[in-house]
mmCIF file of C-alpha atoms and ligand atoms in Angstrom:
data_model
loop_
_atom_site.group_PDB
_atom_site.id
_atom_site.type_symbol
_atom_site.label_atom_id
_atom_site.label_comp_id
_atom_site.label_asym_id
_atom_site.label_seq_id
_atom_site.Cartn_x
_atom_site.Cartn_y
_atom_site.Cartn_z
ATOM 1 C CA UNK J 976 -0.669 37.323 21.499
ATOM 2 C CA UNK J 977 -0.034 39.166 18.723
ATOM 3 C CA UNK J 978 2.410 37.352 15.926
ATOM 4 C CA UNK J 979 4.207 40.013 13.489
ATOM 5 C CA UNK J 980 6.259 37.434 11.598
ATOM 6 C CA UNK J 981 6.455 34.072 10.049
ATOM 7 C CA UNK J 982 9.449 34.272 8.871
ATOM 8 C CA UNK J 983 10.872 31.984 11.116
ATOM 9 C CA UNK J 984 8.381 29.157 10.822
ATOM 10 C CA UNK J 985 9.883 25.793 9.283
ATOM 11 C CA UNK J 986 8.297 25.273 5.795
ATOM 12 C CA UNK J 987 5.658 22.499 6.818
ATOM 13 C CA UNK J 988 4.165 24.982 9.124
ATOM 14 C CA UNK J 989 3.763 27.721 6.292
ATOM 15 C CA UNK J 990 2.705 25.247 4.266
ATOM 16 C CA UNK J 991 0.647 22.224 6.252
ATOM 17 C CA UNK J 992 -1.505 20.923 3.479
ATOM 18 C CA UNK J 993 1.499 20.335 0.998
ATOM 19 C CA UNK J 994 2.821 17.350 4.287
ATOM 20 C CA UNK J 995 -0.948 16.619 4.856
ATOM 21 C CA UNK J 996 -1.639 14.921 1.830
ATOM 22 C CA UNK J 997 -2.813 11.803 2.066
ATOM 23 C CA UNK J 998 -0.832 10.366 -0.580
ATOM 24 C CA UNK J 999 2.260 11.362 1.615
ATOM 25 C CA UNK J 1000 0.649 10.222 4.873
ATOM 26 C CA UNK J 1001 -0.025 6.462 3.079
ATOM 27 C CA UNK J 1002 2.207 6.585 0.423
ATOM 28 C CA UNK J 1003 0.911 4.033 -2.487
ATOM 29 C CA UNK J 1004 2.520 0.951 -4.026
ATOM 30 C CA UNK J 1005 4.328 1.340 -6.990
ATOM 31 C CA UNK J 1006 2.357 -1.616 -8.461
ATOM 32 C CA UNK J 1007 -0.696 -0.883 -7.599
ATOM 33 C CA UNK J 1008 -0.627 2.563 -9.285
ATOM 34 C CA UNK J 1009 -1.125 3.657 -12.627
ATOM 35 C CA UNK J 1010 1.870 5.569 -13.890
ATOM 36 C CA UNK J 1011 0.063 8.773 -13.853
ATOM 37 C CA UNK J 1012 -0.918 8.294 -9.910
ATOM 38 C CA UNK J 1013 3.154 7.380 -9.595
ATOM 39 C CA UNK J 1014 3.925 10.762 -11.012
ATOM 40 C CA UNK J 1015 1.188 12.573 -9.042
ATOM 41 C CA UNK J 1016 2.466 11.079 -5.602
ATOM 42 C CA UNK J 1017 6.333 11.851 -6.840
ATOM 43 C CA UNK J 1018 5.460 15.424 -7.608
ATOM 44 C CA UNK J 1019 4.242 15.783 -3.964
ATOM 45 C CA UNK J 1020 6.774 13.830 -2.263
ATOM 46 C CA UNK J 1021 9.517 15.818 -4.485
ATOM 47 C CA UNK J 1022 7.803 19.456 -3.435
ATOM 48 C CA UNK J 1023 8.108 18.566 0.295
ATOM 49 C CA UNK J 1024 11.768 16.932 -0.169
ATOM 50 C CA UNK J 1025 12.465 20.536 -1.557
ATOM 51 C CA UNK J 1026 10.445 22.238 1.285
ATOM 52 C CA UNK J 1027 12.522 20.397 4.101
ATOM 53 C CA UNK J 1028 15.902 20.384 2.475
ATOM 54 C CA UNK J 1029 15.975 23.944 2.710
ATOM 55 C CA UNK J 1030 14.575 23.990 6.079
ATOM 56 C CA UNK J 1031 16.951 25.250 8.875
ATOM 57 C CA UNK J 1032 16.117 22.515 11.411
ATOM 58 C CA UNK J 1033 16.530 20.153 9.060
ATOM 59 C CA UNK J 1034 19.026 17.835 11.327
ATOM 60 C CA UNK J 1035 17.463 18.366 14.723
ATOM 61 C CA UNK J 1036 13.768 17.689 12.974
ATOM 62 C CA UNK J 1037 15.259 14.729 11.882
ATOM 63 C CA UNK J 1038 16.870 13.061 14.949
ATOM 64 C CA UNK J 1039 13.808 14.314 16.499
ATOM 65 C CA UNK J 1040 11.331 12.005 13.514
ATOM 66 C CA UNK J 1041 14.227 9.144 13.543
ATOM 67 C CA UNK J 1042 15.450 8.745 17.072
ATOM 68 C CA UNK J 1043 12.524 10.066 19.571
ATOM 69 C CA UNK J 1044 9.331 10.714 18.433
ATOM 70 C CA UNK J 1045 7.249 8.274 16.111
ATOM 71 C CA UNK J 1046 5.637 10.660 14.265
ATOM 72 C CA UNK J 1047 3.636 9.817 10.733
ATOM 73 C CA UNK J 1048 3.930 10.975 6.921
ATOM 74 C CA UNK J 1049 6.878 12.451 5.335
ATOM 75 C CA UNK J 1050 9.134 14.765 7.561
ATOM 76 C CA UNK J 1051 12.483 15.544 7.344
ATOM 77 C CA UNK J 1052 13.261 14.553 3.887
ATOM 78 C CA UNK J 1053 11.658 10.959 5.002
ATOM 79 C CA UNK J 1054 8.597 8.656 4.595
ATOM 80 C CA UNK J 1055 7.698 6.923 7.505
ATOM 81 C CA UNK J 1056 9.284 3.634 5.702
ATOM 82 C CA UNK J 1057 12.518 5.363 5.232
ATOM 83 C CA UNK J 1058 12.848 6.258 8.781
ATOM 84 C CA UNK J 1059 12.227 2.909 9.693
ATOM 85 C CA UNK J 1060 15.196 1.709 7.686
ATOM 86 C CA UNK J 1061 17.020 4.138 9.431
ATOM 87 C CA UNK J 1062 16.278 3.143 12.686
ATOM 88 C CA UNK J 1063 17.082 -0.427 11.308
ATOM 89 C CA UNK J 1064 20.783 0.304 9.789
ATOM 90 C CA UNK J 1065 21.358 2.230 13.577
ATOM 91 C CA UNK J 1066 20.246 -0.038 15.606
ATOM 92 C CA UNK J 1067 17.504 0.954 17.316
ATOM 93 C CA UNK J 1068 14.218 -0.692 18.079
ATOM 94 C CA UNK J 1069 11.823 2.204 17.624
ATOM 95 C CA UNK J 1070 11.509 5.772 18.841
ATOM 96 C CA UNK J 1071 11.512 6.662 22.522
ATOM 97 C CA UNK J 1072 8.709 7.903 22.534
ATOM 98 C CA UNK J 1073 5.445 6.843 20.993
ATOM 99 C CA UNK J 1074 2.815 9.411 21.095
ATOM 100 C CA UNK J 1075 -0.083 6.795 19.788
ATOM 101 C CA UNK J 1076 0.944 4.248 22.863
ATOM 102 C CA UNK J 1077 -2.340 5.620 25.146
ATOM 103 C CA UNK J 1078 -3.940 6.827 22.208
ATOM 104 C CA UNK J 1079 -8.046 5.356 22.443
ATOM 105 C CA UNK J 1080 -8.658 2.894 20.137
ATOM 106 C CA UNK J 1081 -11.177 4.071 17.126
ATOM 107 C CA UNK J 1082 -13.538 1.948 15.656
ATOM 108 C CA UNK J 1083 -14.456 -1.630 14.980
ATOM 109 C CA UNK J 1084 -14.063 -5.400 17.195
ATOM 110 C CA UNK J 1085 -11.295 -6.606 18.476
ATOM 111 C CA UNK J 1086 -8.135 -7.644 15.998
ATOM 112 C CA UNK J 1087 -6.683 -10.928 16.616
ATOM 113 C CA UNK J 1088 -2.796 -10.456 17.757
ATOM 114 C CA UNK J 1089 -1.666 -13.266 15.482
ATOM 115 C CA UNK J 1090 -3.944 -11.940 12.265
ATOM 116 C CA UNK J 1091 -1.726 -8.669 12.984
ATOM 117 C CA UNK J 1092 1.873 -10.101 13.287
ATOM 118 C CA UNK J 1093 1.326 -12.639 10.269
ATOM 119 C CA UNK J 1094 0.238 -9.533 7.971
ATOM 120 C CA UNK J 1095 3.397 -8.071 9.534
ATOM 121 C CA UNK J 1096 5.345 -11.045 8.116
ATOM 122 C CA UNK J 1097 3.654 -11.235 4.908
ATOM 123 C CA UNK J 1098 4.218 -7.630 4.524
ATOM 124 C CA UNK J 1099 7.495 -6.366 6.504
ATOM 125 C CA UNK J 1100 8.328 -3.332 4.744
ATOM 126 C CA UNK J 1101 4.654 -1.994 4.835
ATOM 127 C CA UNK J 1102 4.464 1.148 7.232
ATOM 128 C CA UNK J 1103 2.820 0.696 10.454
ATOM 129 C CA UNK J 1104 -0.033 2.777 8.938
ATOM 130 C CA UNK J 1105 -0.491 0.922 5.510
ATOM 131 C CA UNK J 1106 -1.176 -2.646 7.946
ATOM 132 C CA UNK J 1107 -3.623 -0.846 10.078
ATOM 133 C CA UNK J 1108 -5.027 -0.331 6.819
ATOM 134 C CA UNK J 1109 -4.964 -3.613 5.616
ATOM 135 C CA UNK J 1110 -6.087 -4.965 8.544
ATOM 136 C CA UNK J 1111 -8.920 -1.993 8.891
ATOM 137 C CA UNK J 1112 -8.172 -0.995 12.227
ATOM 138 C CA UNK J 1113 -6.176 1.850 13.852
ATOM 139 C CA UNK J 1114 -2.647 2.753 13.336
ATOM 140 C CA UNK J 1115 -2.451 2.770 17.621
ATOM 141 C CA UNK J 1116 -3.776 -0.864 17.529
ATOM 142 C CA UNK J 1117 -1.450 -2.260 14.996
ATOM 143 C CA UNK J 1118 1.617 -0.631 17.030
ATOM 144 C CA UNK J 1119 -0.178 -1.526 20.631
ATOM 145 C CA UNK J 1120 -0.092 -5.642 19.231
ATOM 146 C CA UNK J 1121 3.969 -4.981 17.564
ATOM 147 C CA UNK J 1122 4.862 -4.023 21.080
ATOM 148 C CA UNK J 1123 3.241 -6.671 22.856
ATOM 149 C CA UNK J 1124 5.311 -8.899 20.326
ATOM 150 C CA UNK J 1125 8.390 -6.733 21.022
ATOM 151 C CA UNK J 1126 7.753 -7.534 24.666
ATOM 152 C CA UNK J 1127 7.052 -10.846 24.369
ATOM 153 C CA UNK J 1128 10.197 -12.114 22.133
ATOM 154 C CA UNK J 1129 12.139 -10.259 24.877
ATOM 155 C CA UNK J 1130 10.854 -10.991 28.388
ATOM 156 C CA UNK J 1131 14.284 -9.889 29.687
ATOM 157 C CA UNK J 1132 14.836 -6.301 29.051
ATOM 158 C CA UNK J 1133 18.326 -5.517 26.814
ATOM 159 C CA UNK J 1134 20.999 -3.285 28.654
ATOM 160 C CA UNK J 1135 20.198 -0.098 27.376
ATOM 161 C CA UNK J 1136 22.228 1.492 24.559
ATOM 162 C CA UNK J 1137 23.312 5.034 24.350
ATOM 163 C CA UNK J 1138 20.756 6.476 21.391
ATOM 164 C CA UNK J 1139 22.815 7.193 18.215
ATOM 165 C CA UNK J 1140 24.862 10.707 17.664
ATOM 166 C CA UNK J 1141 23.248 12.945 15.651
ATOM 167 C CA UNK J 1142 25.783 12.539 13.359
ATOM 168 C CA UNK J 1143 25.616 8.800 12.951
ATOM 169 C CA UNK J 1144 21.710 9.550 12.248
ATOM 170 C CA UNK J 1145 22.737 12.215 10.094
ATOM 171 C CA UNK J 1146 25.501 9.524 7.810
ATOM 172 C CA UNK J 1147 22.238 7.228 7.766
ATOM 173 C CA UNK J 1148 20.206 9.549 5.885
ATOM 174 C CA UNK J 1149 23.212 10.687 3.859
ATOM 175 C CA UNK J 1150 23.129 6.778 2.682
ATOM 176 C CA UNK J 1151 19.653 6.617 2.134
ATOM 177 C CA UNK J 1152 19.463 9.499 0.281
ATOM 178 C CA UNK J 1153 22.469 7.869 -2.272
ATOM 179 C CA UNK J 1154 19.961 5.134 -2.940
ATOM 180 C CA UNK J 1155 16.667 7.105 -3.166
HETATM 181 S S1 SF4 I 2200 12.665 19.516 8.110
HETATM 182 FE FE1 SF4 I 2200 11.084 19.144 9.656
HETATM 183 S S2 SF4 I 2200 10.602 21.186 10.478
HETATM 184 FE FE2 SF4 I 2200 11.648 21.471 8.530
HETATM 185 S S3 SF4 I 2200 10.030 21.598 6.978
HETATM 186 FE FE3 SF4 I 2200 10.679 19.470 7.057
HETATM 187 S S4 SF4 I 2200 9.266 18.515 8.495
HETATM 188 FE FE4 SF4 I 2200 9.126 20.733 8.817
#
């Protein structure tokens, strides 16, 4: 195949290493950094918010990030804890898709179900990633044992609900980003 242009790749593709930090994968705390790590971390957050606000598929890699695929790290003008607030304020339970659910398990014995869903308590705004972290086990684990809980707290499935507009997800973010 031969490939003549990139001019119509979205800027994370020109530019992969700039979203695959890992400071923007597992974004730190703000108290447990030192106010020069704060400002390092900002200064790559802020570079990618520029990257994707000028991106063309800006909405539709949005809806895609918010509404139907759980993906991780910051896309689409997001951090993974953003888009969960989103998903939050519009009602929905997660993605529709989660790309991790059959995803082997890496590394290390068995975590106890309750040890994960009482550091989910203690911590409930922590990104599925940062408790697999805290718990040192994989990100598919922690989100295998928050859907058995899901499951569990409702053995009788909820009528489904029509997934939100594109336009409601698109007021969301206009909300979050008037509080960023
Ligand atoms: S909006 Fe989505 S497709 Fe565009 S640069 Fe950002 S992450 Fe990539």
């Amino acid at each position: 195949m031969l490939i003549t242009s990139s001019r119509s790749l979205p800027p994370c593709a020109m530019r992969p290493e700039v979203y695959q930090d890992e400071q923007l994968l597992c974004p730190p705390a703000r108290h447990e950094s030192s106010a020069e790590q704060w400002r390092d971390f900002q200064a790559k957050r802020d570079a990618a918010h520029r990257r994707c606000a000028g991106c063309e598929v800006l909405p539709e890699c949005l809806y895609q990030a918010v509404v139907e695929v759980d993906v991780s790290g910051f896309v689409a003008c997001t951090s993974e804890r953003e888009r969960q607030r989103m998903r939050r304020v519009l009602g929905i339970d997660g993605p529709l898709h989660d790309p991790t659910q059959d995803a082997p398990r890496s590394g290390g014995g068995p975590v106890d179900h309750d040890l994960v869903m009482a550091t989910r308590r203690a911590h409930p705004d922590d990104t599925s990633r940062q408790l697999a972290e805290r718990l040192g086990c994989s990100l598919s684990t922690v989100k295998r044992h928050l859907r058995r809980a899901r499951e569990t707290e409702s053995p009788t499935p909820p009528s489904p609900v029509p997934p939100p507009t594109i336009a409601q997800v698109l007021d969301v973010f206009d909300d979050l980003e008037k509080t960023a």
